[in-house]
Coordinates of C-alpha atoms in Angstrom, one line a residue:
M1 CA 0.0 0.0 0.0
K2 CA 2.8 2.5 0.9
K3 CA 4.6 1.7 -2.3
T4 CA 1.5 2.6 -4.4
I5 CA 1.1 6.0 -2.7
L6 CA 4.8 6.7 -3.0
S7 CA 4.6 5.8 -6.7
K8 CA 1.7 8.2 -7.3
V9 CA 3.5 11.0 -5.3
T10 CA 6.7 10.4 -7.3
A11 CA 4.8 10.5 -10.6
V12 CA 3.1 13.8 -9.8
A13 CA 6.3 15.4 -8.6
L14 CA 8.1 14.2 -11.8
G15 CA 5.3 15.6 -14.0
A16 CA 5.5 19.0 -12.2
L17 CA 9.3 19.1 -12.7
I18 CA 9.0 18.3 -16.4
C19 CA 6.3 20.9 -17.0
S20 CA 8.3 23.6 -15.2
N21 CA 11.4 22.8 -17.2
V22 CA 9.5 22.9 -20.4
A23 CA 8.1 26.3 -19.5
I24 CA 11.6 27.6 -18.6
L25 CA 13.0 26.4 -21.9
G26 CA 10.2 28.1 -23.9
V27 CA 9.1 24.8 -25.4
H28 CA 5.4 24.5 -26.3
A29 CA 3.5 23.0 -23.4
K30 CA 0.0 22.2 -22.6
T31 CA -1.7 23.6 -19.5
P32 CA -5.4 23.2 -18.7
D33 CA -6.1 26.6 -20.1
F34 CA -3.9 27.1 -23.2
Y35 CA -0.8 26.3 -25.0
F36 CA 1.8 28.7 -24.2
V37 CA 5.4 29.9 -25.0
L38 CA 7.6 32.0 -22.9
G39 CA 8.1 35.5 -24.2
Y40 CA 9.0 39.0 -23.2
V41 CA 7.6 42.6 -23.5
D42 CA 9.5 44.7 -26.1
G43 CA 8.4 48.2 -25.0
D44 CA 7.9 50.3 -21.9
G45 CA 4.4 51.0 -20.6
V46 CA 2.7 48.4 -22.7
A47 CA -1.0 48.1 -21.9
L48 CA -2.5 44.8 -20.8
R49 CA -6.1 45.0 -21.6
R50 CA -9.3 43.1 -20.7
A51 CA -10.2 42.5 -24.5
A52 CA -8.3 42.8 -27.8
S53 CA -9.2 46.5 -28.4
T54 CA -7.5 49.8 -27.6
S55 CA -11.0 50.9 -26.3
S56 CA -11.0 48.0 -23.8
D57 CA -10.1 48.6 -20.1
R58 CA -6.5 48.7 -19.3
L59 CA -5.7 46.2 -16.5
E60 CA -2.0 46.9 -15.9
L61 CA 1.1 48.3 -17.6
M62 CA 4.0 46.0 -18.6
Y63 CA 7.6 47.1 -19.0
K64 CA 10.6 46.3 -21.3
N65 CA 12.0 42.8 -21.0
E66 CA 9.4 41.7 -18.6
D67 CA 8.5 37.9 -18.9
V68 CA 5.0 36.8 -20.2
F69 CA 3.4 33.6 -21.1
I70 CA 2.0 33.9 -24.7
D71 CA -1.1 31.9 -25.6
Y72 CA 0.1 30.1 -28.7
D73 CA -3.4 29.6 -30.0
Y74 CA -4.1 33.3 -29.9
N75 CA -0.9 34.9 -30.8
N76 CA -0.9 37.8 -33.3
R77 CA -4.6 37.5 -34.1
G78 CA -5.7 40.7 -35.6
G79 CA -2.6 42.4 -34.2
W80 CA -3.2 41.2 -30.6
S81 CA -1.8 38.5 -28.4
H82 CA -3.3 36.9 -25.4
V83 CA -0.8 36.8 -22.6
Q84 CA -0.4 36.1 -18.9
R85 CA 2.0 38.4 -17.0
Y86 CA 4.6 36.3 -15.2
K87 CA 5.1 39.0 -12.5
T88 CA 1.4 39.3 -11.3
G89 CA -0.4 36.3 -13.1
T90 CA -2.8 38.8 -14.7
V91 CA -4.2 37.6 -18.0
G92 CA -5.2 39.9 -20.8
Y93 CA -4.5 41.2 -24.3
S94 CA -1.6 43.3 -25.7
Q95 CA -0.7 44.6 -29.1
S96 CA 1.5 41.8 -30.7
T97 CA 4.1 44.3 -31.9
Y98 CA 5.3 44.6 -28.2
I99 CA 5.2 40.9 -27.4
K100 CA 8.1 38.7 -28.5
E101 CA 8.7 35.0 -28.2
Y102 CA 12.1 33.8 -26.9
M103 CA 13.8 31.8 -29.5

């Protein structure tokens, strides 16, 4: 019985380790919400908005070289990218010209 529980805990820990390493390396990974790649902000005072529109509410400002997770399925759609800010965890939309993918 103890061996079975230990096996499950080990498997979960190994899975978490692999997912974190994949994210750090910028490799495409699947999370429950979306596929993402690690990227950065290429501008100062870049608006993170509630929706993909300049008339949408501004949630926060992001700054040059700040890390973001880029939703791979919604990257550069109509000039907008769906991102999650690494620093705060806030999710929103930013103009794609200011969001770059680490290569």
